[in-house]
mmCIF file of C-alpha atoms and ligand atoms in Angstrom:
data_model
loop_
_atom_site.group_PDB
_atom_site.id
_atom_site.type_symbol
_atom_site.label_atom_id
_atom_site.label_comp_id
_atom_site.label_asym_id
_atom_site.label_seq_id
_atom_site.Cartn_x
_atom_site.Cartn_y
_atom_site.Cartn_z
ATOM 1 C CA MET B 885 -85.442 30.042 29.418
ATOM 2 C CA ARG B 886 -83.817 27.997 32.047
ATOM 3 C CA VAL B 887 -84.050 25.959 35.066
ATOM 4 C CA LYS B 888 -82.176 27.549 37.868
ATOM 5 C CA ARG B 889 -82.834 25.031 40.736
ATOM 6 C CA ILE B 890 -84.844 21.779 41.026
ATOM 7 C CA ALA B 891 -85.748 20.011 44.464
ATOM 8 C CA LEU B 892 -86.716 16.463 44.210
ATOM 9 C CA THR B 893 -88.341 14.774 47.052
ATOM 10 C CA GLY B 894 -89.185 11.004 46.680
ATOM 11 C CA PHE B 895 -88.776 11.153 42.760
ATOM 12 C CA ARG B 896 -87.254 7.820 41.296
ATOM 13 C CA ASN B 897 -84.028 7.146 43.073
ATOM 14 C CA TYR B 898 -83.835 10.630 44.685
ATOM 15 C CA GLU B 899 -84.995 10.725 48.206
ATOM 16 C CA TRP B 900 -84.259 14.486 48.910
ATOM 17 C CA GLU B 901 -81.968 16.374 46.678
ATOM 18 C CA THR B 902 -81.663 19.955 45.415
ATOM 19 C CA ILE B 903 -79.550 20.824 42.436
ATOM 20 C CA ASP B 904 -78.378 24.121 40.954
ATOM 21 C CA PHE B 905 -78.013 24.486 37.098
ATOM 22 C CA SER B 906 -75.743 26.809 35.138
ATOM 23 C CA SER B 907 -77.604 28.923 32.490
ATOM 24 C CA ASP B 908 -75.602 27.431 29.713
ATOM 25 C CA THR B 909 -74.222 23.839 29.505
ATOM 26 C CA ASN B 910 -74.577 21.286 32.209
ATOM 27 C CA VAL B 911 -73.071 18.026 31.906
ATOM 28 C CA ILE B 912 -74.575 15.375 34.167
ATOM 29 C CA SER B 913 -72.024 12.808 34.666
ATOM 30 C CA GLY B 914 -71.868 9.426 36.759
ATOM 31 C CA LYS B 915 -71.776 5.741 36.276
ATOM 32 C CA ASN B 916 -74.787 3.621 35.117
ATOM 33 C CA ALA B 917 -78.030 3.441 37.108
ATOM 34 C CA GLN B 918 -77.205 6.470 39.434
ATOM 35 C CA GLY B 919 -80.088 8.746 38.416
ATOM 36 C CA LYS B 920 -78.783 10.711 35.429
ATOM 37 C CA THR B 921 -81.867 10.132 33.162
ATOM 38 C CA ASN B 922 -84.210 10.417 36.301
ATOM 39 C CA LEU B 923 -82.916 13.870 36.473
ATOM 40 C CA LEU B 924 -83.830 14.714 32.984
ATOM 41 C CA GLU B 925 -87.035 13.173 33.319
ATOM 42 C CA SER B 926 -87.824 15.337 36.176
ATOM 43 C CA VAL B 927 -87.127 18.550 34.099
ATOM 44 C CA TYR B 928 -89.198 17.151 31.302
ATOM 45 C CA LEU B 929 -92.157 16.662 33.637
ATOM 46 C CA LEU B 930 -91.744 20.544 34.230
ATOM 47 C CA ALA B 931 -92.847 21.242 30.651
ATOM 48 C CA TYR B 932 -95.078 18.477 29.784
ATOM 49 C CA GLY B 933 -96.648 17.348 33.300
ATOM 50 C CA ARG B 934 -95.841 13.752 32.131
ATOM 51 C CA SER B 935 -92.864 11.547 31.665
ATOM 52 C CA PHE B 936 -91.166 10.428 28.428
ATOM 53 C CA ARG B 937 -90.515 6.862 29.805
ATOM 54 C CA THR B 938 -93.769 5.672 31.483
ATOM 55 C CA ARG B 939 -97.462 6.425 31.504
ATOM 56 C CA PHE B 940 -97.617 5.240 35.141
ATOM 57 C CA ASP B 941 -97.113 7.770 37.956
ATOM 58 C CA LYS B 942 -96.425 4.936 40.455
ATOM 59 C CA GLU B 943 -93.085 4.368 38.813
ATOM 60 C CA LEU B 944 -92.095 7.881 39.258
ATOM 61 C CA VAL B 945 -92.366 7.777 43.064
ATOM 62 C CA ASN B 946 -89.539 6.336 45.110
ATOM 63 C CA PHE B 947 -89.895 2.819 46.150
ATOM 64 C CA ASP B 948 -89.923 4.020 49.785
ATOM 65 C CA TYR B 949 -92.183 6.973 49.488
ATOM 66 C CA SER B 950 -95.982 7.134 48.946
ATOM 67 C CA SER B 951 -95.814 10.304 46.742
ATOM 68 C CA SER B 952 -93.138 12.607 45.302
ATOM 69 C CA GLU B 953 -92.870 16.169 44.493
ATOM 70 C CA ILE B 954 -90.743 18.374 42.003
ATOM 71 C CA ILE B 955 -90.249 22.034 42.784
ATOM 72 C CA ALA B 956 -88.306 23.960 40.510
ATOM 73 C CA ASP B 957 -87.237 27.628 40.081
ATOM 74 C CA ILE B 958 -87.524 28.741 36.430
ATOM 75 C CA ILE B 959 -86.486 31.615 34.609
ATOM 76 C CA SER B 960 -89.019 32.236 31.858
ATOM 77 C CA HIS B 961 -89.781 35.535 30.155
ATOM 78 C CA GLU B 962 -87.300 37.324 32.289
ATOM 79 C CA ARG B 963 -89.424 36.333 35.493
ATOM 80 C CA GLU B 964 -88.540 33.860 38.175
ATOM 81 C CA GLN B 965 -91.385 31.312 38.508
ATOM 82 C CA THR B 966 -91.885 28.440 40.704
ATOM 83 C CA VAL B 967 -93.344 25.215 39.051
ATOM 84 C CA LYS B 968 -94.428 22.647 41.533
ATOM 85 C CA ILE B 969 -95.704 19.036 40.762
ATOM 86 C CA GLN B 970 -96.973 16.722 43.283
ATOM 87 C CA ILE B 971 -97.426 13.016 42.320
ATOM 88 C CA ASN B 972 -99.802 10.915 44.182
ATOM 89 C CA PRO B 973 -100.390 7.623 42.319
ATOM 90 C CA GLY B 974 -104.062 6.882 41.843
ATOM 91 C CA THR B 975 -105.065 10.828 41.957
ATOM 92 C CA PRO B 976 -104.253 13.346 39.234
ATOM 93 C CA LYS B 977 -101.087 15.208 39.449
ATOM 94 C CA LYS B 978 -101.167 18.550 41.390
ATOM 95 C CA ILE B 979 -99.610 21.117 39.189
ATOM 96 C CA THR B 980 -99.101 24.748 40.222
ATOM 97 C CA VAL B 981 -96.944 27.776 38.665
ATOM 98 C CA ASN B 982 -96.430 30.504 41.336
ATOM 99 C CA GLY B 983 -98.975 28.864 43.510
ATOM 100 C CA ILE B 984 -101.684 29.010 40.785
ATOM 101 C CA LYS B 985 -103.323 25.591 39.625
ATOM 102 C CA LYS B 986 -102.461 24.552 36.056
ATOM 103 C CA THR B 987 -103.211 21.689 33.728
ATOM 104 C CA ALA B 988 -100.382 19.534 32.251
ATOM 105 C CA SER B 989 -100.959 21.148 28.794
ATOM 106 C CA GLY B 990 -100.942 24.656 30.585
ATOM 107 C CA LEU B 991 -97.317 24.095 31.589
ATOM 108 C CA SER B 992 -96.229 24.910 28.188
ATOM 109 C CA ASP B 993 -96.842 28.632 28.862
ATOM 110 C CA THR B 994 -93.994 28.611 31.519
ATOM 111 C CA VAL B 995 -91.425 25.751 30.661
ATOM 112 C CA ASN B 996 -90.663 24.433 27.263
ATOM 113 C CA VAL B 997 -88.016 21.600 26.701
ATOM 114 C CA VAL B 998 -86.797 19.718 23.639
ATOM 115 C CA LEU B 999 -85.549 16.245 24.531
ATOM 116 C CA PHE B 1000 -83.267 14.146 22.382
ATOM 117 C CA SER B 1001 -82.713 10.613 23.725
ATOM 118 C CA PRO B 1002 -81.063 7.426 22.320
ATOM 119 C CA ASP B 1003 -84.532 6.363 20.738
ATOM 120 C CA ASP B 1004 -84.633 9.477 18.612
ATOM 121 C CA LEU B 1005 -81.586 8.522 16.976
ATOM 122 C CA ASN B 1006 -83.818 5.959 15.120
ATOM 123 C CA LEU B 1007 -86.539 8.634 14.270
ATOM 124 C CA ILE B 1008 -85.649 8.234 10.562
ATOM 125 C CA ARG B 1009 -85.545 4.307 10.229
ATOM 126 C CA ASP B 1010 -88.300 3.559 12.784
ATOM 127 C CA GLY B 1011 -92.107 3.273 11.896
ATOM 128 C CA ALA B 1012 -94.227 6.269 11.424
ATOM 129 C CA VAL B 1013 -95.571 6.357 15.107
ATOM 130 C CA VAL B 1014 -92.360 8.005 16.245
ATOM 131 C CA ARG B 1015 -92.518 10.796 13.549
ATOM 132 C CA ARG B 1016 -96.072 11.519 14.488
ATOM 133 C CA LYS B 1017 -95.304 11.613 18.158
ATOM 134 C CA LEU B 1018 -92.217 14.178 17.421
ATOM 135 C CA LEU B 1019 -94.951 16.405 15.574
ATOM 136 C CA ASP B 1020 -97.554 15.915 18.230
ATOM 137 C CA ASN B 1021 -95.239 16.860 21.006
ATOM 138 C CA ALA B 1022 -93.600 19.735 19.232
ATOM 139 C CA ILE B 1023 -97.028 21.063 18.318
ATOM 140 C CA CYS B 1024 -98.605 20.763 21.743
ATOM 141 C CA GLN B 1025 -95.882 22.997 23.164
ATOM 142 C CA ILE B 1026 -96.791 26.065 20.804
ATOM 143 C CA ARG B 1027 -100.529 25.460 20.338
ATOM 144 C CA PRO B 1028 -102.186 24.414 23.607
ATOM 145 C CA LYS B 1029 -105.406 23.677 21.762
ATOM 146 C CA TYR B 1030 -103.761 21.065 19.783
ATOM 147 C CA ASN B 1031 -103.474 18.764 22.741
ATOM 148 C CA GLU B 1032 -107.284 18.791 23.183
ATOM 149 C CA LEU B 1033 -107.923 18.199 19.654
ATOM 150 C CA LEU B 1034 -105.582 15.099 19.702
ATOM 151 C CA SER B 1035 -107.340 13.800 22.833
ATOM 152 C CA GLU B 1036 -110.445 14.120 21.039
ATOM 153 C CA TYR B 1037 -109.214 12.295 18.000
ATOM 154 C CA ASN B 1038 -107.955 9.484 19.948
ATOM 155 C CA ARG B 1039 -111.122 9.157 21.822
ATOM 156 C CA LEU B 1040 -113.017 9.124 18.603
ATOM 157 C CA TYR B 1041 -110.691 6.701 17.117
ATOM 158 C CA GLU B 1042 -110.842 4.288 19.931
ATOM 159 C CA GLN B 1043 -114.684 4.234 20.010
ATOM 160 C CA LYS B 1044 -114.654 3.706 16.172
ATOM 161 C CA SER B 1045 -112.117 0.894 16.374
ATOM 162 C CA ARG B 1046 -114.340 -0.837 18.914
ATOM 163 C CA ILE B 1047 -117.347 -0.546 16.684
ATOM 164 C CA LEU B 1048 -115.546 -2.005 13.847
ATOM 165 C CA LYS B 1049 -114.213 -4.908 16.107
ATOM 166 C CA ASP B 1050 -117.469 -5.671 17.884
ATOM 167 C CA TRP B 1051 -120.258 -5.289 15.230
ATOM 168 C CA ASN B 1052 -120.350 -8.828 14.223
ATOM 169 C CA GLU B 1053 -121.437 -9.723 17.780
ATOM 170 C CA LYS B 1054 -123.689 -6.674 18.138
ATOM 171 C CA PRO B 1055 -124.874 -5.618 14.585
ATOM 172 C CA SER B 1056 -126.822 -2.373 15.868
ATOM 173 C CA LEU B 1057 -123.408 -0.916 16.686
ATOM 174 C CA ILE B 1058 -123.093 -0.276 12.951
ATOM 175 C CA ASP B 1059 -125.710 2.400 13.066
ATOM 176 C CA THR B 1060 -123.341 4.446 14.995
ATOM 177 C CA LEU B 1061 -120.494 3.959 12.718
ATOM 178 C CA ASP B 1062 -121.005 6.920 10.459
ATOM 179 C CA GLU B 1063 -121.307 9.518 13.234
ATOM 180 C CA PHE B 1064 -117.802 8.626 14.435
ATOM 181 C CA SER B 1065 -116.313 8.320 10.926
ATOM 182 C CA ASP B 1066 -117.526 11.960 10.478
ATOM 183 C CA GLY B 1067 -116.185 13.156 13.890
ATOM 184 C CA LEU B 1068 -112.924 11.714 12.751
ATOM 185 C CA CYS B 1069 -112.921 13.360 9.509
ATOM 186 C CA ARG B 1070 -113.596 16.556 11.160
ATOM 187 C CA CYS B 1071 -110.717 16.180 13.844
ATOM 188 C CA SER B 1072 -108.455 14.992 10.918
ATOM 189 C CA ALA B 1073 -108.987 17.895 8.995
ATOM 190 C CA LYS B 1074 -107.800 20.217 11.745
ATOM 191 C CA LEU B 1075 -104.945 18.046 12.753
ATOM 192 C CA ILE B 1076 -103.669 17.846 9.046
ATOM 193 C CA ARG B 1077 -103.572 21.481 8.791
ATOM 194 C CA TYR B 1078 -101.500 21.934 12.044
ATOM 195 C CA ARG B 1079 -99.219 19.215 11.037
ATOM 196 C CA ALA B 1080 -98.558 20.438 7.667
ATOM 197 C CA SER B 1081 -97.703 24.042 8.565
ATOM 198 C CA TYR B 1082 -95.507 22.777 11.385
ATOM 199 C CA THR B 1083 -93.486 20.581 8.918
ATOM 200 C CA ILE B 1084 -92.937 23.406 6.431
ATOM 201 C CA ARG B 1085 -91.189 25.265 9.439
ATOM 202 C CA LEU B 1086 -89.489 22.261 10.620
ATOM 203 C CA ASN B 1087 -88.078 21.627 7.023
ATOM 204 C CA GLU B 1088 -86.832 25.254 6.706
ATOM 205 C CA PHE B 1089 -84.656 25.043 9.802
ATOM 206 C CA ALA B 1090 -83.637 21.355 9.710
ATOM 207 C CA SER B 1091 -82.177 21.711 6.268
ATOM 208 C CA VAL B 1092 -79.986 24.616 7.228
ATOM 209 C CA ILE B 1093 -78.797 22.893 10.454
ATOM 210 C CA HIS B 1094 -78.329 19.637 8.830
ATOM 211 C CA SER B 1095 -76.097 21.182 6.038
ATOM 212 C CA ASP B 1096 -73.942 22.886 8.764
ATOM 213 C CA PHE B 1097 -73.833 19.996 11.015
ATOM 214 C CA SER B 1098 -72.907 17.297 8.377
ATOM 215 C CA GLY B 1099 -70.159 19.587 7.359
ATOM 216 C CA SER B 1100 -70.757 18.383 3.860
ATOM 217 C CA GLY B 1101 -73.505 20.523 2.546
ATOM 218 C CA GLU B 1102 -75.846 17.494 2.478
ATOM 219 C CA ASN B 1103 -79.470 18.301 1.486
ATOM 220 C CA LEU B 1104 -82.156 17.265 3.980
ATOM 221 C CA ASP B 1105 -85.711 17.626 3.068
ATOM 222 C CA ILE B 1106 -88.919 17.002 5.047
ATOM 223 C CA THR B 1107 -92.326 16.776 3.679
ATOM 224 C CA TYR B 1108 -95.682 15.880 5.336
ATOM 225 C CA LYS B 1109 -97.677 12.810 4.025
ATOM 226 C CA THR B 1110 -101.466 12.366 4.950
ATOM 227 C CA VAL B 1111 -104.589 10.690 3.670
ATOM 228 C CA SER B 1112 -104.011 10.165 -0.225
ATOM 229 C CA THR B 1113 -107.339 12.117 -1.368
ATOM 230 C CA VAL B 1114 -105.989 15.441 0.316
ATOM 231 C CA THR B 1115 -104.556 17.458 -2.368
ATOM 232 C CA ASN B 1116 -103.343 20.344 -0.260
ATOM 233 C CA PRO B 1117 -103.038 19.867 3.370
ATOM 234 C CA LEU B 1118 -102.723 23.571 3.979
ATOM 235 C CA ALA B 1119 -106.143 24.259 2.246
ATOM 236 C CA SER B 1120 -109.021 25.421 4.395
ATOM 237 C CA GLU B 1121 -110.420 22.939 7.024
ATOM 238 C CA LYS B 1122 -113.683 22.817 5.103
ATOM 239 C CA GLU B 1123 -111.878 21.726 1.700
ATOM 240 C CA ILE B 1124 -109.686 19.061 3.784
ATOM 241 C CA TYR B 1125 -112.724 17.980 5.310
ATOM 242 C CA TYR B 1126 -114.578 17.122 2.117
ATOM 243 C CA GLU B 1127 -111.469 15.327 0.759
ATOM 244 C CA ILE B 1128 -111.074 13.130 3.897
ATOM 245 C CA CYS B 1129 -114.908 12.243 3.540
ATOM 246 C CA ASP B 1130 -114.349 11.199 -0.020
ATOM 247 C CA HIS B 1131 -111.712 8.830 1.105
ATOM 248 C CA GLN B 1132 -113.906 7.643 3.925
ATOM 249 C CA GLU B 1133 -116.783 6.764 1.779
ATOM 250 C CA LYS B 1134 -114.443 4.798 -0.597
ATOM 251 C CA HIS B 1135 -113.163 2.797 2.347
ATOM 252 C CA ARG B 1136 -116.339 2.414 4.229
ATOM 253 C CA ARG B 1137 -116.927 -1.172 3.159
ATOM 254 C CA ALA B 1138 -113.247 -2.134 3.562
ATOM 255 C CA GLU B 1139 -113.212 -0.687 7.066
ATOM 256 C CA ILE B 1140 -116.199 -2.751 8.067
ATOM 257 C CA GLU B 1141 -114.696 -6.134 6.514
ATOM 258 C CA SER B 1142 -111.312 -5.619 7.793
ATOM 259 C CA GLY B 1143 -112.364 -4.269 11.228
ATOM 260 C CA GLN B 1144 -109.851 -1.590 11.156
ATOM 261 C CA CYS B 1145 -109.823 2.362 10.782
ATOM 262 C CA LEU B 1146 -108.453 2.924 7.510
ATOM 263 C CA THR B 1147 -108.981 6.720 7.021
ATOM 264 C CA GLY B 1148 -107.648 9.620 9.013
ATOM 265 C CA ALA B 1149 -104.779 11.511 10.507
ATOM 266 C CA HIS B 1150 -103.618 8.534 12.523
ATOM 267 C CA LYS B 1151 -101.773 7.258 9.455
ATOM 268 C CA ASP B 1152 -99.934 10.499 8.886
ATOM 269 C CA ASP B 1153 -96.035 10.262 8.363
ATOM 270 C CA LEU B 1154 -93.098 12.473 7.517
ATOM 271 C CA ILE B 1155 -90.989 11.714 4.380
ATOM 272 C CA ILE B 1156 -87.527 12.353 5.059
ATOM 273 C CA LYS B 1157 -84.981 12.699 2.105
ATOM 274 C CA ILE B 1158 -81.340 13.224 2.236
ATOM 275 C CA ASN B 1159 -79.789 14.393 -1.243
ATOM 276 C CA SER B 1160 -83.237 13.790 -2.811
ATOM 277 C CA LYS B 1161 -82.987 9.924 -1.679
ATOM 278 C CA ASP B 1162 -85.562 8.475 0.831
ATOM 279 C CA ALA B 1163 -83.414 8.507 3.879
ATOM 280 C CA LYS B 1164 -85.224 5.481 5.525
ATOM 281 C CA ASN B 1165 -84.135 3.271 2.811
ATOM 282 C CA TYR B 1166 -80.675 4.775 1.628
ATOM 283 C CA ALA B 1167 -79.038 6.892 4.295
ATOM 284 C CA SER B 1168 -76.088 5.582 6.309
ATOM 285 C CA GLN B 1169 -76.448 5.416 10.080
ATOM 286 C CA GLY B 1170 -74.286 8.513 10.558
ATOM 287 C CA GLN B 1171 -76.529 10.518 8.124
ATOM 288 C CA THR B 1172 -79.787 9.279 9.684
ATOM 289 C CA ARG B 1173 -78.639 10.285 13.096
ATOM 290 C CA THR B 1174 -77.303 13.614 11.951
ATOM 291 C CA ALA B 1175 -80.703 14.152 10.209
ATOM 292 C CA ALA B 1176 -82.458 13.152 13.592
ATOM 293 C CA LEU B 1177 -80.598 15.477 15.632
ATOM 294 C CA SER B 1178 -80.947 18.232 13.210
ATOM 295 C CA ILE B 1179 -84.848 17.821 13.352
ATOM 296 C CA LYS B 1180 -84.722 18.293 16.990
ATOM 297 C CA LEU B 1181 -82.518 21.297 16.810
ATOM 298 C CA ALA B 1182 -84.935 22.749 14.372
ATOM 299 C CA GLU B 1183 -87.767 22.123 16.983
ATOM 300 C CA ARG B 1184 -85.750 24.284 19.257
ATOM 301 C CA GLU B 1185 -85.466 27.161 16.686
ATOM 302 C CA ILE B 1186 -89.184 27.059 16.185
ATOM 303 C CA LEU B 1187 -89.791 27.479 19.858
ATOM 304 C CA LEU B 1188 -87.225 30.345 19.983
ATOM 305 C CA LYS B 1189 -89.337 32.129 17.188
ATOM 306 C CA GLU B 1190 -92.595 31.393 18.646
ATOM 307 C CA THR B 1191 -91.673 32.277 22.366
ATOM 308 C CA GLY B 1192 -88.655 34.591 22.107
ATOM 309 C CA GLU B 1193 -86.713 32.188 24.102
ATOM 310 C CA TYR B 1194 -84.782 29.057 23.558
ATOM 311 C CA PRO B 1195 -86.334 25.979 25.319
ATOM 312 C CA ILE B 1196 -84.301 23.990 27.625
ATOM 313 C CA LEU B 1197 -82.438 21.307 25.653
ATOM 314 C CA LEU B 1198 -82.266 17.880 27.337
ATOM 315 C CA LEU B 1199 -79.623 15.221 25.743
ATOM 316 C CA ASP B 1200 -79.895 11.874 27.182
ATOM 317 C CA ASP B 1201 -76.877 9.571 26.609
ATOM 318 C CA VAL B 1202 -76.645 10.662 22.858
ATOM 319 C CA LEU B 1203 -72.970 11.852 22.783
ATOM 320 C CA SER B 1204 -71.431 8.437 22.748
ATOM 321 C CA GLU B 1205 -73.463 7.658 19.508
ATOM 322 C CA LEU B 1206 -72.000 10.605 17.637
ATOM 323 C CA ASP B 1207 -68.530 11.018 16.190
ATOM 324 C CA SER B 1208 -66.107 13.437 17.332
ATOM 325 C CA GLY B 1209 -67.083 16.280 15.020
ATOM 326 C CA ARG B 1210 -70.688 15.987 15.773
ATOM 327 C CA GLN B 1211 -69.984 15.734 19.609
ATOM 328 C CA GLU B 1212 -67.853 18.817 19.257
ATOM 329 C CA PHE B 1213 -71.011 20.604 17.461
ATOM 330 C CA VAL B 1214 -73.315 19.618 20.342
ATOM 331 C CA LEU B 1215 -70.981 20.532 23.289
ATOM 332 C CA ASN B 1216 -69.784 23.708 21.909
ATOM 333 C CA LYS B 1217 -71.552 25.048 19.114
ATOM 334 C CA LEU B 1218 -75.142 25.029 20.382
ATOM 335 C CA ASN B 1219 -75.353 28.725 20.992
ATOM 336 C CA GLY B 1220 -77.850 30.404 23.135
ATOM 337 C CA GLY B 1221 -80.102 28.398 25.649
ATOM 338 C CA GLN B 1222 -79.553 26.030 28.461
ATOM 339 C CA THR B 1223 -78.521 22.498 27.814
ATOM 340 C CA LEU B 1224 -78.720 19.452 30.250
ATOM 341 C CA ILE B 1225 -76.491 16.569 28.847
ATOM 342 C CA THR B 1226 -76.051 13.180 30.571
ATOM 343 C CA CYS B 1227 -72.995 11.014 29.835
ATOM 344 C CA CYS B 1228 -71.190 8.194 31.476
ATOM 345 C CA GLU B 1229 -68.297 9.464 33.700
ATOM 346 C CA ASP B 1230 -65.580 7.563 31.633
ATOM 347 C CA GLU B 1231 -66.502 9.604 28.581
ATOM 348 C CA ASN B 1232 -64.323 12.387 29.418
ATOM 349 C CA ILE B 1233 -66.853 14.769 28.235
ATOM 350 C CA SER B 1234 -66.683 17.193 31.007
ATOM 351 C CA GLU B 1235 -63.138 18.129 29.944
ATOM 352 C CA ARG B 1236 -64.377 19.040 26.543
ATOM 353 C CA THR B 1237 -66.891 21.760 27.385
ATOM 354 C CA GLY B 1238 -66.696 24.881 29.559
ATOM 355 C CA GLY B 1239 -69.984 23.828 31.205
ATOM 356 C CA ARG B 1240 -70.784 22.889 34.690
ATOM 357 C CA VAL B 1241 -70.088 19.304 35.595
ATOM 358 C CA ILE B 1242 -72.793 17.713 37.995
ATOM 359 C CA PHE B 1243 -71.743 14.303 39.253
ATOM 360 C CA ILE B 1244 -74.606 12.077 40.141
ATOM 361 C CA GLU B 1245 -74.023 9.084 42.572
ATOM 362 C CA ASN B 1246 -76.877 6.916 43.723
ATOM 363 C CA GLY B 1247 -79.668 9.772 43.776
ATOM 364 C CA ARG B 1248 -77.297 12.505 45.027
ATOM 365 C CA ALA B 1249 -75.764 15.257 43.045
ATOM 366 C CA TYR B 1250 -72.229 16.688 43.578
ATOM 367 C CA ILE B 1251 -71.055 19.841 41.797
HETATM 368 P P1 LIG P 35 -77.509 4.926 32.563
HETATM 369 O O1 LIG P 35 -76.046 5.388 32.549
HETATM 370 O O2 LIG P 35 -77.511 3.431 32.648
HETATM 371 O O3 LIG P 35 -78.515 5.600 31.775
HETATM 372 P P2 LIG P 35 -78.737 6.679 34.605
HETATM 373 O O4 LIG P 35 -77.843 7.188 35.577
HETATM 374 O O5 LIG P 35 -79.341 7.421 33.586
HETATM 375 O O6 LIG P 35 -78.152 5.293 34.087
HETATM 376 P P3 LIG P 35 -81.554 6.240 35.636
HETATM 377 O O7 LIG P 35 -82.221 5.680 34.380
HETATM 378 O O8 LIG P 35 -81.542 7.633 35.939
HETATM 379 O O9 LIG P 35 -79.907 5.788 35.584
HETATM 380 O O10 LIG P 35 -81.888 5.192 36.796
HETATM 381 C C1 LIG P 35 -81.230 5.117 37.951
HETATM 382 C C2 LIG P 35 -81.833 4.089 38.885
HETATM 383 O O11 LIG P 35 -83.166 4.476 39.400
HETATM 384 C C3 LIG P 35 -81.961 2.540 38.468
HETATM 385 O O12 LIG P 35 -81.058 1.688 39.338
HETATM 386 C C4 LIG P 35 -83.539 2.184 38.929
HETATM 387 O O13 LIG P 35 -83.640 1.118 39.480
HETATM 388 C C5 LIG P 35 -83.825 3.408 39.799
HETATM 389 N N1 LIG P 35 -85.211 3.840 39.948
HETATM 390 C C6 LIG P 35 -86.053 3.750 38.988
HETATM 391 N N2 LIG P 35 -87.355 4.215 39.294
HETATM 392 C C7 LIG P 35 -87.326 4.142 40.720
HETATM 393 C C8 LIG P 35 -88.112 4.477 41.865
HETATM 394 N N3 LIG P 35 -89.367 4.527 41.476
HETATM 395 N N4 LIG P 35 -87.609 4.310 42.975
HETATM 396 C C9 LIG P 35 -86.253 4.077 43.296
HETATM 397 N N5 LIG P 35 -85.507 3.935 42.524
HETATM 398 C C10 LIG P 35 -85.854 3.828 41.118
HETATM 399 MG MG1 LIG P 36 -79.613 7.064 31.552
#
């Protein structure tokens, strides 16, 4: 899968620009604040229908425009397809593929991307939120129903949290608590099964990549952690549901007293070990970065297995954070698939890859 051409109108600092990409490595080079990350963001939007940097459409539209448009020619499943996204702040985005209306989550049928940005370098050291987000984003791309499930979970979670917060002032709210708790347990059971089986696949690929990438045969091990009463996160939905309900009942009182949701998939995490030691506490900075990149590359391999094609790999500003051996691995050893790598022009990256160099200056591209 690859993006052949993208045309941006009024998107971020691009007024009107068309960019052609090569089918393998594209190095997007330029000084700071010229529009390199903005370009990756536009490609990311083609797969997710939303940005990885902001929830607010207004920020995506050029300061001098009232709306923006992204049109891209994509080669996907050996067919050329045209993806169009129109952003009009205040109204939902208009998304079409070959002129047919699509939802944001429906885009994953046509375009898949894997993004690795400087924030991801801290995937292992940061809190559980980033690891859950990694799982959620990755699963959404291969299981469109997962997105709906996640939205439903978040809706129930917010409502239950509000009840737990406000019942003191409005005691009758407590009557509805058990209904929301039950809904959350049902959704949790489904989410847990998806996440547990995805983690097993992630671990299989990431451990092989990490061992190769680190050059020292280091052993990376990723396991899934969920609600403590769940004995087997791969068991049937029904079994998991009963086990979570058990946890829920035991914590009902504590939830009411603390005013917080204490049971459910919103507390899930990934336990990441390098050579059997918890990476969060013991791994060096280089090791955690290598592991983070290996996990993202594993996501790419899973997409290949699922869709028959490598997704588009977006690497934003990560090369300068890696040592030369690892840079070499990223630049020249990622076989198959299209890669878009941003870097600062003084990094001399362009000379070290056979790929196309796209120079960006003030929202204009020069090849
Ligand atoms: P760096 O090397 O520092 O990461 P970059 O080339 O990746 O730089 P971008 O993040 O792509 O830079 O942003 C480039 C510029 O886009 C910034 O100067 C920012 O002010 C500008 N910008 C962001 N949003 C908008 C917008 N809606 N309209 C116009 N300009 C914008
Ligand atoms: Mg940038």
